Every structure is written in structure tokens, then in C-alpha cells.
Amino acid sequence: MAEDPKTPYEPRIVAFLCKWCSSAGSDLAGVSRIQYPANATPITVPCSGSVSPQYILTAFRKGADGVLVSGCHLGDCHYLEGNYLARRKLFLVKELLEFIGLEPERFRMSWVSAAEGAKFAQVITDFVADLRPLGPQDKLQGQRP
Amino acid sequence: MIDPEELRTRARDLLEGGQVRAVIGYRRGSRGWAAEPVVITRPEEAQDLVWDPSCVHNLALYLVQDRRRRGALRESTDRPIGILAKGCDARAIVVLMQENYVQRDEVYIIGLSCESSGMLDERKLAGAAEGIDPQALEAVDFEGDAFVLSSQHQQWRLPAAGVMAERCLECRNPCPKVHDTLLGKEPREQERRGTASAPTMSDPFAELQRFEQTADSAAARWDFWSRQFDRCIRCFACRSVCPMCYCEECMVDSISFTVTPDTTAQEKANRLRWIERSASRSDNIGYHLTRALHLAGRCIDCGECERVCPVRIPLRLLNTKMERESRERFGYEPGASVEVAALLASFRDDDPNDFIR
């Protein structure tokens, strides 16, 4: 993924959004016409608890500059405890990525409900703002296209 | 310290009485002083068993292999298999039982307490003292807080703390908690720690702390780890030696995927390959991070992965990092009990939440 020197750097975010809350939240941000950066590629997953650490590693290894996992607020999980399990599992992923020297800003988690379109827009805006000064993520990225 | 004769008698009695169908233990290997794992099935073989500071191997691995072998041969058995277990090996067996991979009545655990000692680290031995040629050594033995090394003509007495494996220095439970019979005794805290001037043990996670103090920024840590991961040749020795890596199909290794006569070429081609087998930096990172995460809450710090690594990647750092986070943030101790729910299959209301927006 060669960067065109003429175009300014735009961070690319892979966002794993849970089907029940955050995905609906991003929908609400859209239908409410809230303006936010278009840097995130949303991937709808059944539950934040279904996000395997492998998804996150692979996103980084394929060149994502940031990865966001977003799910329902605690207690609101459609599967009752999926987001609690996600919180524990992805905490370890975050610690491990920081441990090997990836910038801590590159991996982020948020709880966004279906009614929080404005919060979703804010999460993405903040994330892009934090990623921009870091520049492209080239640590975990592979050589393959 | 445990008298090896006591161990042999115990194993012989178990085999003669038919209580166990075999005993997994250590015998003198073909390479001088170093012990090697062995499975004995006849009472007279019990005299080959040894117990000395070269018994580094985690024998729980052979429990996994025994289950695999019996599965492949569709062999049923009514008798347990006996296994010698140090504190760390016993913790590994507990994790296997917790995960229902091994049942409690399928194993007869002969616990061996390392007491106030531990296992010899061969890499530390080189250059530990003048005139010792590891190749010429014929035996190593425990002697209080020292190891006695003997070659044909000479004997050395080295303070154990200087040549002991790092994980043994950091060990919390040198005495197995779960066992059917126990040799040796639970060391008192005082004995373990030694004296202030001659400590026999370091703090838990001491090596991890040392690393974090020297590499205290993301850039420094990346500088360190990128060099480590670049060296990996993907020989999978760390996976092969790990008793927790018992999956038949390993997601990081496409040749382990099951192929039957019915598997079509299309199915083979379409198998999802998260991580390729090639030894590139990105794939190596994927491999080692995946392994560390799959071992989170399961790794009992036997240090075997680091010992067998031919390019000396400090793999224990990754695993102890996960272990320390689990302990400090989630109050979870791997291998402590068969009954508790696994780390990643349970949660508490007060798990860390401040990293989430």
C-alpha cells in the first residue's frame, strides 16, 4: 500500500461494531447527518465478545493505522455478558500490543449504544485526531499487498 | 531433598501393584549429565529413574501425547498413568484437567517438591565458573542451596542461585498442590528466600520487571521486540514443547489443517490462513502474539518454550506479561485450581474499564 506523496496522510481505521448497539449508533450518526471523518471502515460483528484477538492482529498486519472495537454498554449486551468477556480479553490484547511497542493510541475500545449517534461521531473524530500525529502504522504491517 | 531411591521404590510399587499402567519420568540421557523424559511400563525399569537438577522438562507434555496416542489407536484403559510432577508440571496438569483435556482419574500424580532449589539452566552454566566444561560433566546433583557438578576427575560446588533457571528463581509454588502422593516437603518461606546476603530466590516477575525498566518507552520496546521477532525461524519448537498447545489443528500453521480423502482441492485452497508459515516479521509477530494470547491464563511458566528456542527469543517475557496482568487485574492464577472458571471464560464487575471510552 504505497502512499501517494501528493495526498496528505489519512489514517485508516478498522472499526468492529457490534450489531445491536454500536452499528445502530453509527447508523444514527448517519441519518442524523452528523459530520465526522470518513476514515473508519465499519465491520459489523454479532457482538463485541465475538471479536477474536486475531481480527485485531490481522487488521494491523494488513495495514490498519488504528483498530476500534465498539459494543453495547455494560449490562446492555444482547447476549447478556458478551461485552464483559470482550473487555477482559481485549484488555490483554491492548496490554500485549503496548508491550511489544505499538503506540497505545492505535487500539481503542468504546461502548456506544444505538441511541448515541453523537457519541459515535465523537469517538471516531477523537480517534482520527489521535492517530494523525502518529503517522502510518508500519510496525506490524506485512510486506504482502 | 528427595532421595532418588525413594522415587524409584514408589514407581516400582505402583507398577508392580498394577495401580498405574506406566510412569512418565526422567532417566539418564545419552548426553552426559542431562536427564531425558522416559515412559516406563515394567517395574524393573524403575531403577532407571533419576531426580536431579537436569530434570527440566515439563512432563505434562507426555500426558497430552499419551491421550493423543490412545485417541489414535482407540485404546481404552481402566488404569491411570503415573507421572512425576514438579510444582510447575503439576500446575500444567491442573490446567489440562480444568479444560477437561485430561480427567482426574486418568492420572496418578507423583508430586516432587523442588523444596528450596530448582532446575539448572544450561545456558547459565556456560561461563558460570572457571574450568567447567559442560560437555565433560557426568552428573549434577542437589546439595542444599548448591548444585554439585561432577566430571570424571573433578567436582564443583556452585551456589544454585547463580545457575538456576530464571523461572525457578521466580517460582511461587515449587511444591505441587494437586497430587496423589508427594515426595519431598513444602518449603518454608524462610528456606525459599535464603538469607539477605545470599538470596536463593528472586521476586516473581523479576525478569519482566528488569526488562520493563530497561525498555521503558514504546520505541525502546519495539526496538527490542522487532529484533527478536526478526530472528524467529518458525521452527515451532516452542509450540511443540508446550503442554498447552494441544490443538490438533493449529491456526498459525496451515499444514496442520485436517485433510481427509474427501477434502477437495477447492476446500484446501479456501482454508482461512490467518498467519502464513513464512518467517517474515509480520507473520512472526502474528504467531508469537497469537501464542501469547492463547496461553493467557493457561501458561504456568514452565519456561520450556524459552529453553528450546534455537535463536533465544525471550518468550517467557510475553507469557509472564500476560500472567502478571491476569494476576494483578483479574486476580487469576493459572493452574491453582481445577474448579475455577478459565480466565477468558469468566469476568468480574470490577474488571478494568478505564481504557474504554
Coordinates of C-alpha atoms in Angstrom, one line a residue:
Chain A
M1 CA 0.0 0.0 0.0
A2 CA 2.2 2.8 -1.3
E3 CA 1.2 6.2 -0.1
D4 CA 0.8 8.8 -2.8
P5 CA 3.2 11.6 -1.8
K6 CA 0.9 14.3 -3.1
T7 CA -2.1 13.3 -1.0
P8 CA -1.9 14.1 2.7
Y9 CA -1.8 11.2 5.2
E10 CA -5.2 9.9 6.2
P11 CA -5.3 7.3 9.0
R12 CA -7.2 4.2 8.2
I13 CA -9.3 2.8 11.0
V14 CA -10.9 -0.7 11.1
A15 CA -13.9 -0.5 13.3
F16 CA -15.5 -3.6 14.6
L17 CA -19.0 -2.6 15.6
C18 CA -21.5 -4.8 17.4
K19 CA -24.7 -5.4 15.5
W20 CA -27.0 -4.5 18.3
C21 CA -25.7 -1.2 19.6
S22 CA -22.6 0.4 18.0
S23 CA -23.6 -0.5 14.5
A24 CA -27.0 1.1 15.0
G25 CA -25.3 4.0 16.7
S26 CA -23.2 4.6 13.6
D27 CA -26.4 4.4 11.6
L28 CA -28.0 7.0 13.8
A29 CA -24.9 9.3 13.3
G30 CA -25.5 8.9 9.6
V31 CA -29.2 9.5 9.5
S32 CA -28.8 12.5 11.9
R33 CA -26.4 14.0 9.4
I34 CA -23.7 14.4 12.0
Q35 CA -20.4 15.2 10.3
Y36 CA -17.4 13.0 11.2
P37 CA -14.3 11.9 9.4
A38 CA -14.7 9.1 6.9
N39 CA -11.6 7.3 7.9
A40 CA -13.2 4.3 9.6
T41 CA -14.2 1.1 7.7
P42 CA -17.0 -0.4 9.7
I43 CA -17.3 -4.1 10.1
T44 CA -20.4 -5.3 11.8
V45 CA -20.0 -8.3 14.1
P46 CA -22.6 -10.1 16.1
C47 CA -21.2 -9.0 19.5
S48 CA -18.1 -7.3 20.8
G49 CA -17.4 -10.6 22.6
S50 CA -17.2 -12.3 19.2
V51 CA -14.2 -10.1 18.2
S52 CA -11.2 -12.5 18.2
P53 CA -7.8 -11.0 19.0
Q54 CA -6.9 -12.5 15.7
Y55 CA -9.2 -9.9 13.9
I56 CA -7.3 -7.1 15.6
L57 CA -3.8 -8.5 14.9
T58 CA -4.8 -9.2 11.3
A59 CA -6.2 -5.7 10.8
F60 CA -2.9 -4.3 12.0
R61 CA -0.9 -6.7 9.9
K62 CA -2.8 -5.7 6.8
G63 CA -2.0 -2.1 7.4
A64 CA -4.7 -0.6 9.6
D65 CA -3.4 2.5 11.4
G66 CA -5.9 2.1 14.2
V67 CA -8.4 -0.5 15.3
L68 CA -11.6 0.3 17.2
V69 CA -13.8 -2.3 18.9
S70 CA -17.2 -0.9 20.0
G71 CA -20.0 -2.6 21.7
C72 CA -23.0 -2.2 24.0
H73 CA -22.8 -0.6 27.4
L74 CA -22.2 -3.0 30.2
G75 CA -25.4 -4.6 31.2
D76 CA -27.0 -3.9 27.8
C77 CA -25.4 -6.8 25.9
H78 CA -27.9 -8.7 23.7
Y79 CA -26.1 -11.9 24.8
L80 CA -26.0 -10.7 28.4
E81 CA -22.3 -11.0 29.0
G82 CA -20.5 -10.7 25.7
N83 CA -19.1 -7.3 26.3
Y84 CA -17.9 -8.3 29.8
L85 CA -15.9 -11.1 28.2
A86 CA -14.7 -8.8 25.4
R87 CA -13.5 -6.3 28.0
R88 CA -11.3 -8.8 29.7
K89 CA -10.0 -10.4 26.5
L90 CA -9.3 -7.2 24.7
F91 CA -7.6 -5.6 27.7
L92 CA -5.0 -8.3 27.4
V93 CA -4.7 -7.6 23.7
K94 CA -4.1 -4.0 24.4
E95 CA -1.5 -4.7 27.0
L96 CA 0.3 -7.1 24.8
L97 CA 0.4 -4.7 21.8
E98 CA 1.7 -2.0 24.1
F99 CA 4.2 -4.4 25.5
I100 CA 5.8 -5.1 22.1
G101 CA 6.0 -1.4 21.4
L102 CA 2.9 -0.5 19.4
E103 CA 1.7 3.0 20.3
P104 CA -1.1 2.7 22.8
E105 CA -3.3 5.1 20.9
R106 CA -3.7 2.7 18.0
F107 CA -6.1 0.3 19.7
R108 CA -9.2 1.6 21.2
M109 CA -12.5 0.3 22.7
S110 CA -15.7 2.1 23.3
W111 CA -19.2 1.5 24.4
V112 CA -21.7 3.1 22.1
S113 CA -25.5 2.4 22.4
A114 CA -28.0 2.6 19.5
A115 CA -29.1 6.0 20.7
E116 CA -25.6 7.5 20.9
G117 CA -25.0 8.7 17.3
A118 CA -23.3 11.8 18.5
K119 CA -21.0 9.8 20.8
F120 CA -20.1 7.5 17.9
A121 CA -19.2 10.5 15.8
Q122 CA -17.1 11.9 18.7
V123 CA -15.3 8.6 19.2
I124 CA -14.2 8.5 15.5
T125 CA -13.3 12.2 15.5
D126 CA -11.1 11.8 18.6
F127 CA -9.6 8.6 17.2
V128 CA -8.6 10.2 13.9
A129 CA -7.2 13.2 15.7
D130 CA -5.1 11.0 17.9
L131 CA -3.9 8.8 15.0
R132 CA -2.9 11.6 12.7
P133 CA 0.3 12.7 14.5
L134 CA 1.5 9.1 14.8
G135 CA 1.7 8.7 11.0
P136 CA 1.3 5.4 9.2
Q137 CA 1.4 2.2 11.2
D138 CA 4.3 0.2 9.7
K139 CA 5.3 -1.9 12.6
L140 CA 3.0 -4.9 12.3
Q141 CA 2.3 -4.4 8.6
G142 CA 3.4 -7.2 6.3
Q143 CA 5.2 -6.9 3.0
R144 CA 2.4 -8.6 1.1
P145 CA -0.2 -6.3 -0.5
Chain B
M1 CA 15.9 -33.2 49.1
I2 CA 14.2 -36.2 47.6
D3 CA 16.2 -39.4 47.6
P4 CA 16.0 -40.8 44.1
E5 CA 15.9 -44.3 45.6
E6 CA 12.6 -43.3 47.3
L7 CA 11.2 -42.2 44.0
R8 CA 12.3 -45.5 42.3
T9 CA 10.7 -47.5 45.1
R10 CA 7.4 -45.6 44.8
A11 CA 7.3 -46.1 41.0
R12 CA 8.2 -49.7 41.2
D13 CA 5.5 -50.3 43.8
L14 CA 2.9 -48.6 41.7
L15 CA 3.8 -50.6 38.6
E16 CA 4.0 -53.9 40.5
G17 CA 0.7 -53.3 42.2
G18 CA -0.9 -52.6 38.8
Q19 CA -2.2 -49.2 40.1
V20 CA -0.8 -47.5 37.0
R21 CA -0.2 -48.7 33.5
A22 CA 3.0 -46.7 33.1
V23 CA 5.1 -44.0 34.7
I24 CA 6.3 -40.9 33.0
G25 CA 9.6 -39.8 34.5
Y26 CA 13.2 -38.9 33.8
R27 CA 16.2 -41.2 33.2
R28 CA 19.8 -40.5 32.4
G29 CA 20.0 -39.5 28.8
S30 CA 22.6 -40.2 26.2
R31 CA 24.2 -36.8 26.6
G32 CA 26.3 -37.0 29.7
W33 CA 24.7 -35.4 32.7
A34 CA 21.4 -34.3 31.2
A35 CA 18.2 -36.2 32.0
E36 CA 15.7 -37.2 29.4
P37 CA 12.0 -37.9 29.7
V38 CA 11.0 -41.6 29.7
V39 CA 7.9 -43.7 29.9
I40 CA 8.4 -46.9 31.8
T41 CA 5.9 -49.7 31.9
R42 CA 7.8 -52.5 33.7
P43 CA 8.7 -52.5 37.4
E44 CA 12.3 -53.3 36.7
E45 CA 12.7 -50.2 34.6
A46 CA 12.0 -48.1 37.7
Q47 CA 15.7 -48.3 38.6
D48 CA 16.5 -46.1 35.6
L49 CA 14.5 -43.2 37.1
V50 CA 16.5 -40.2 38.2
W51 CA 15.8 -36.9 40.0
D52 CA 18.4 -34.2 39.8
P53 CA 18.7 -30.5 38.6
S54 CA 18.7 -31.5 35.0
C55 CA 15.1 -32.7 35.1
V56 CA 14.0 -29.5 33.4
H57 CA 11.3 -31.0 31.1
N58 CA 7.7 -30.4 31.7
L59 CA 6.3 -33.9 31.7
A60 CA 2.7 -32.8 31.3
L61 CA 3.5 -32.7 27.5
Y62 CA 3.8 -36.5 27.6
L63 CA 0.4 -36.7 29.2
V64 CA -1.0 -34.9 26.2
Q65 CA 0.9 -37.2 23.8
D66 CA -0.5 -40.2 25.7
R67 CA -4.0 -39.0 25.2
R68 CA -3.4 -38.4 21.6
R69 CA -1.9 -41.8 21.1
R70 CA -4.7 -43.5 22.8
G71 CA -7.2 -41.5 20.8
A72 CA -5.5 -42.5 17.5
L73 CA -5.4 -46.2 18.5
R74 CA -8.9 -46.0 20.0
E75 CA -7.4 -47.6 23.1
S76 CA -9.5 -47.6 26.2
T77 CA -7.9 -48.0 29.6
D78 CA -9.1 -48.6 33.1
R79 CA -5.9 -47.6 34.8
P80 CA -4.4 -44.2 35.2
I81 CA -0.9 -43.3 34.0
G82 CA 1.6 -42.2 36.6
I83 CA 3.5 -39.0 36.1
L84 CA 6.3 -37.3 38.0
A85 CA 5.3 -33.7 38.5
K86 CA 7.3 -30.8 39.9
G87 CA 5.4 -27.7 41.1
C88 CA 5.2 -26.3 37.5
D89 CA 4.3 -29.7 35.9
A90 CA 1.5 -30.2 38.4
R91 CA 0.1 -26.7 37.6
A92 CA 0.1 -27.7 33.9
I93 CA -1.8 -30.9 34.7
V94 CA -4.3 -28.9 36.7
V95 CA -4.9 -26.6 33.6
L96 CA -5.3 -29.7 31.4
M97 CA -7.9 -31.0 33.9
Q98 CA -9.6 -27.6 34.2
E99 CA -10.0 -27.7 30.4
N100 CA -11.3 -31.3 30.5
Y101 CA -8.5 -32.5 28.3
V102 CA -7.4 -34.9 31.0
Q103 CA -9.6 -36.4 33.7
R104 CA -8.5 -36.5 37.3
D105 CA -8.9 -40.3 37.5
E106 CA -6.8 -40.8 34.3
V107 CA -3.6 -39.6 36.1
Y108 CA -1.7 -40.6 39.1
I109 CA 0.4 -37.6 40.1
I110 CA 3.6 -38.4 41.9
G111 CA 4.4 -34.9 43.2
L112 CA 8.0 -33.9 43.5
S113 CA 8.8 -30.8 45.6
C114 CA 11.8 -28.8 44.4
E115 CA 11.9 -27.5 48.0
S116 CA 14.3 -24.7 48.2
S117 CA 16.1 -25.5 45.0
G118 CA 15.2 -25.6 41.3
M119 CA 16.4 -26.7 37.9
L120 CA 19.7 -26.0 36.2
D121 CA 19.8 -23.6 33.3
E122 CA 22.3 -25.0 30.8
R123 CA 22.9 -21.6 29.2
K124 CA 23.9 -20.1 32.5
L125 CA 26.2 -23.0 33.2
A126 CA 28.5 -22.0 30.3
G127 CA 30.8 -19.4 31.8
A128 CA 29.4 -19.8 35.3
A129 CA 32.8 -20.8 36.8
E130 CA 36.3 -21.3 35.6
G131 CA 37.3 -24.6 34.2
I132 CA 33.9 -26.2 33.9
D133 CA 33.3 -27.8 30.6
P134 CA 29.6 -28.6 30.3
Q135 CA 30.5 -31.3 27.7
A136 CA 32.7 -33.2 30.2
L137 CA 30.2 -33.2 33.1
E138 CA 28.8 -36.6 34.0
A139 CA 26.3 -35.7 36.8
V140 CA 24.6 -32.9 38.6
D141 CA 23.1 -33.2 42.0
F142 CA 21.2 -31.1 44.6
E143 CA 23.0 -30.3 47.8
G144 CA 21.2 -27.8 49.9
D145 CA 21.3 -24.5 48.3
A146 CA 24.0 -25.6 45.8
F147 CA 24.4 -27.8 42.8
V148 CA 27.2 -30.3 42.7
L149 CA 28.6 -30.9 39.3
S150 CA 30.9 -33.8 38.6
S151 CA 33.1 -34.8 35.7
Q152 CA 35.2 -37.9 35.6
H153 CA 38.0 -36.4 37.7
Q154 CA 36.7 -33.4 39.4
Q155 CA 33.8 -31.9 41.3
W156 CA 32.5 -28.4 41.6
R157 CA 30.0 -27.0 44.1
L158 CA 28.2 -24.0 42.7
P159 CA 25.6 -21.8 44.5
A160 CA 22.4 -22.9 43.0
A161 CA 21.0 -19.3 42.6
G162 CA 23.8 -18.5 40.1
V163 CA 23.0 -21.2 37.6
M164 CA 19.3 -21.9 38.3
A165 CA 16.7 -21.3 35.6
E166 CA 15.1 -17.9 35.9
R167 CA 11.6 -19.3 36.2
C168 CA 12.8 -21.5 39.1
L169 CA 14.2 -18.4 40.9
E170 CA 10.8 -16.7 40.4
C171 CA 8.8 -19.8 41.2
R172 CA 5.9 -19.3 43.7
N173 CA 4.9 -23.0 44.2
P174 CA 7.8 -25.3 44.0
C175 CA 5.7 -27.9 45.7
P176 CA 2.7 -29.4 43.8
K177 CA -0.7 -28.6 45.3
V178 CA -2.6 -31.3 43.5
H179 CA -1.0 -34.8 43.8
D180 CA -1.8 -38.4 44.7
T181 CA 1.5 -38.9 46.5
L182 CA 4.1 -36.4 47.4
L183 CA 7.9 -36.8 47.7
G184 CA 9.8 -34.0 49.5
K185 CA 8.1 -31.4 51.5
E186 CA 6.7 -28.0 51.2
P187 CA 9.5 -25.5 51.8
R188 CA 9.0 -22.8 54.4
E189 CA 9.0 -19.3 53.1
Q190 CA 12.2 -18.6 55.1
E191 CA 14.1 -21.5 53.4
R192 CA 13.0 -20.5 50.0
R193 CA 14.2 -16.9 50.3
G194 CA 17.6 -17.7 51.7
T195 CA 19.4 -15.0 53.6
A196 CA 19.6 -11.4 52.6
S197 CA 23.2 -11.8 51.7
A198 CA 22.7 -15.0 49.7
P199 CA 19.2 -14.9 48.3
T200 CA 18.1 -18.1 46.8
M201 CA 15.1 -16.7 45.0
S202 CA 14.1 -13.6 43.2
D203 CA 10.8 -11.7 43.2
P204 CA 8.0 -13.1 41.0
F205 CA 8.2 -11.5 37.6
A206 CA 11.7 -10.2 38.3
E207 CA 12.9 -10.7 34.8
L208 CA 9.9 -8.9 33.4
Q209 CA 10.5 -6.0 35.7
R210 CA 14.1 -5.8 34.6
F211 CA 13.0 -5.7 31.0
E212 CA 10.4 -3.0 31.6
Q213 CA 12.9 -0.9 33.5
T214 CA 15.5 -1.0 30.7
A215 CA 13.0 -0.7 27.8
D216 CA 10.6 1.9 29.3
S217 CA 9.2 3.5 26.2
A218 CA 7.2 2.2 23.3
A219 CA 10.1 2.9 20.9
A220 CA 12.6 1.1 23.1
R221 CA 10.3 -1.9 23.4
W222 CA 9.6 -2.0 19.7
D223 CA 13.4 -1.8 19.0
F224 CA 13.9 -4.8 21.2
W225 CA 11.0 -6.9 20.1
S226 CA 11.3 -6.2 16.4
R227 CA 14.9 -7.6 16.5
Q228 CA 13.6 -10.6 18.5
F229 CA 10.8 -11.4 16.1
D230 CA 13.1 -10.9 13.1
R231 CA 15.2 -13.8 14.3
C232 CA 12.4 -16.3 14.6
I233 CA 12.8 -19.1 12.0
R234 CA 9.3 -20.5 12.7
C235 CA 10.6 -23.9 13.7
F236 CA 7.6 -24.2 16.1
A237 CA 9.8 -25.7 18.8
C238 CA 8.1 -23.5 21.3
R239 CA 4.7 -24.9 20.3
S240 CA 5.9 -28.5 20.2
V241 CA 7.3 -28.4 23.7
C242 CA 4.2 -26.7 25.2
P243 CA 1.8 -28.9 27.0
M244 CA -0.9 -26.3 26.5
C245 CA -0.6 -26.3 22.7
Y246 CA -2.6 -29.4 22.2
C247 CA -4.9 -28.3 19.3
E248 CA -4.9 -30.9 16.5
E249 CA -5.3 -28.0 14.0
C250 CA -3.2 -25.0 14.8
M251 CA -4.4 -21.8 13.2
V252 CA -0.9 -20.4 12.7
D253 CA 0.2 -23.5 10.8
S254 CA -1.6 -24.4 7.6
I255 CA 0.0 -27.8 7.3
S256 CA -1.7 -28.9 10.5
F257 CA -5.2 -28.5 8.9
T258 CA -7.0 -31.7 8.6
V259 CA -7.1 -33.3 5.2
T260 CA -9.1 -36.4 4.6
P261 CA -9.6 -38.3 1.3
D262 CA -12.8 -36.3 0.9
T263 CA -11.2 -32.9 1.1
T264 CA -11.4 -31.2 -2.2
A265 CA -8.7 -29.0 -3.7
Q266 CA -11.1 -26.1 -3.5
E267 CA -11.7 -26.7 0.2
K268 CA -7.9 -26.8 0.8
A269 CA -7.4 -23.6 -1.2
N270 CA -10.2 -21.8 0.6
R271 CA -9.0 -22.6 4.1
L272 CA -8.6 -19.4 6.0
R273 CA -5.0 -18.7 6.7
W274 CA -4.7 -16.1 9.4
I275 CA -0.9 -16.4 9.6
E276 CA 1.4 -17.8 6.9
R277 CA 4.2 -20.1 7.8
S278 CA 6.8 -17.9 6.2
A279 CA 9.3 -16.4 8.6
S280 CA 8.6 -12.7 7.8
R281 CA 8.5 -10.2 10.6
S282 CA 4.7 -9.6 10.3
D283 CA 3.9 -13.3 10.3
N284 CA 6.3 -13.9 13.2
I285 CA 4.6 -11.2 15.2
G286 CA 1.3 -12.7 14.4
Y287 CA 2.5 -16.1 15.5
H288 CA 4.1 -15.0 18.8
L289 CA 1.3 -12.7 19.8
T290 CA -1.3 -15.3 19.0
R291 CA 0.5 -17.8 21.1
A292 CA 0.9 -15.4 24.0
L293 CA -2.9 -14.7 23.9
H294 CA -3.8 -18.3 23.5
L295 CA -1.7 -19.0 26.6
A296 CA -3.1 -16.2 28.6
G297 CA -4.5 -17.6 31.9
R298 CA -3.1 -21.1 30.8
C299 CA 0.6 -20.6 30.8
I300 CA 2.0 -21.9 34.1
D301 CA 5.5 -20.6 33.4
C302 CA 7.5 -23.8 33.0
G303 CA 9.8 -21.8 30.7
E304 CA 10.2 -24.7 28.3
C305 CA 9.4 -22.5 25.2
E306 CA 12.3 -20.3 26.0
R307 CA 14.6 -23.2 26.8
V308 CA 14.1 -24.9 23.5
C309 CA 14.2 -21.8 21.3
P310 CA 17.2 -22.2 19.0
V311 CA 17.5 -18.5 18.4
R312 CA 17.0 -17.5 22.0
I313 CA 13.9 -15.4 21.8
P314 CA 12.9 -14.4 25.3
L315 CA 9.4 -15.9 25.0
R316 CA 8.9 -16.0 28.8
L317 CA 8.6 -12.3 28.8
L318 CA 5.5 -12.4 26.7
N319 CA 3.9 -15.1 28.8
T320 CA 4.8 -13.7 32.1
K321 CA 3.5 -10.3 31.0
M322 CA 0.1 -11.9 30.4
E323 CA 0.4 -13.8 33.6
R324 CA 1.1 -10.7 35.6
E325 CA -1.7 -8.7 34.1
S326 CA -4.1 -11.6 34.8
R327 CA -3.0 -11.8 38.4
E328 CA -3.0 -8.1 39.1
R329 CA -6.1 -7.0 37.2
F330 CA -8.3 -10.1 37.3
G331 CA -6.9 -11.9 40.4
Y332 CA -6.4 -15.0 38.3
E333 CA -3.7 -17.6 39.0
P334 CA -3.3 -20.2 36.3
G335 CA -3.1 -23.8 37.5
A336 CA -4.2 -23.1 41.0
S337 CA -7.5 -25.0 41.0
V338 CA -9.4 -27.4 38.7
E339 CA -12.8 -25.9 39.8
V340 CA -12.4 -22.2 38.9
A341 CA -13.6 -20.9 35.5
A342 CA -10.9 -20.2 32.9
L343 CA -9.6 -16.7 32.8
L344 CA -11.2 -15.7 29.5
A345 CA -14.5 -17.5 30.1
S346 CA -15.2 -15.5 33.2
F347 CA -15.4 -11.9 34.2
R348 CA -15.9 -9.6 37.2
D349 CA -17.8 -6.4 37.5
D350 CA -14.7 -4.6 38.6
D351 CA -12.5 -5.6 35.7
P352 CA -10.5 -2.7 34.3
N353 CA -12.8 -0.4 32.4
D354 CA -10.9 2.9 32.3
F355 CA -9.3 2.2 28.9
I356 CA -12.7 2.1 27.3
R357 CA -14.4 5.3 26.1

